[in-house]
XYZ file of C-alpha atoms in Angstrom:
110
model
C -0.012 0.037 -0.027
C 2.774 2.391 0.926
C 4.839 2.040 -2.236
C 1.774 2.109 -4.538
C 0.468 5.311 -2.876
C 3.910 6.929 -3.081
C 3.766 6.308 -6.887
C 0.417 7.945 -7.125
C 1.406 10.926 -4.913
C 3.561 12.292 -7.767
C 0.762 11.770 -10.387
C -0.904 15.080 -10.947
C -4.174 13.492 -12.014
C -4.571 11.485 -8.750
C -6.814 12.591 -5.880
C -4.044 13.561 -3.454
C -6.285 13.471 -0.359
C -7.306 9.835 -1.168
C -3.695 8.869 -1.981
C -2.431 10.471 1.242
C -5.125 8.606 3.204
C -4.120 5.376 1.449
C -0.479 6.025 2.233
C -1.205 6.599 5.941
C -3.497 3.571 6.101
C -0.550 1.415 4.920
C 1.734 2.800 7.596
C -1.053 2.539 10.161
C -1.809 -1.136 9.380
C 1.939 -2.036 9.631
C 2.229 -0.159 12.964
C -0.964 -1.840 14.288
C 0.392 -5.257 13.370
C 3.712 -4.553 15.201
C 1.926 -3.410 18.318
C -0.603 -6.245 18.220
C 2.209 -8.864 17.953
C 4.079 -7.378 20.884
C 2.416 -9.808 23.156
C 4.597 -12.520 21.756
C 7.734 -10.680 22.803
C 9.827 -11.780 25.787
C 8.295 -10.758 29.087
C 10.569 -7.780 29.640
C 9.950 -6.511 26.133
C 6.174 -6.550 26.109
C 4.792 -3.162 25.209
C 3.323 -1.072 27.982
C 0.130 0.913 27.551
C 2.031 4.200 27.700
C 4.395 2.972 24.969
C 1.408 2.059 22.721
C -0.282 5.367 23.473
C 2.905 7.305 22.579
C 3.136 5.359 19.335
C -0.515 6.116 18.552
C -0.039 9.810 19.342
C 2.996 10.018 17.035
C 1.065 8.353 14.242
C -1.976 10.560 14.781
C 0.058 13.777 14.728
C 1.931 12.738 11.641
C -1.311 11.741 9.958
C -2.977 15.075 10.711
C -0.044 17.030 9.368
C 0.179 14.802 6.245
C -3.557 15.083 5.581
C -3.387 18.912 5.984
C -0.544 19.074 3.475
C -2.034 16.522 1.023
C -1.868 18.939 -1.805
C 1.975 19.012 -1.660
C 3.159 15.386 -2.400
C 6.794 15.900 -1.436
C 5.792 17.301 1.932
C 3.511 14.300 2.499
C 6.443 11.953 1.896
C 8.735 14.020 4.186
C 6.123 14.041 7.000
C 5.558 10.279 6.559
C 9.266 9.709 6.732
C 9.766 11.872 9.801
C 6.783 10.197 11.526
C 8.173 6.713 10.747
C 11.655 7.637 11.984
C 10.220 9.042 15.236
C 8.208 5.921 15.800
C 11.363 3.863 15.123
C 13.525 5.921 17.559
C 10.815 5.511 20.205
C 10.792 1.752 19.672
C 14.636 1.551 19.866
C 14.625 3.676 23.005
C 12.049 1.371 24.626
C 14.155 -1.686 23.730
C 17.338 -0.207 25.059
C 15.771 0.941 28.377
C 14.105 -2.431 28.924
C 17.216 -4.417 28.022
C 19.344 -2.313 30.382
C 16.808 -2.474 33.141
C 16.636 -6.252 32.940
C 20.359 -6.998 32.389
C 19.783 -8.442 28.967
C 22.213 -6.376 26.991
C 23.602 -8.086 23.910
C 25.336 -5.111 22.428
C 28.366 -7.238 21.388
C 26.058 -8.857 18.743
C 25.647 -5.561 16.895
């Protein structure tokens, strides 16, 4: 969904609001799947409610800005990229804090 919608974002004849919504739906479905499957993580890496809420807020804010700027395709892609990077940084920060807290650091594997 994401790659298809990115192709249509640069098409001048496409409905940019629909394409932006389709783009965000693809990112949202992926993020929902990641959070839903968090229950299969190790005990110390299970997502807390505050973590899930922060992820949802980051996605919601990025979505609002992207929808407001749907007429400018390059800005939609930049906003989507920044939103995804922020969500990823938040995920890595959660992992590092939980691993450090539980003494499960495997930094030598990186």
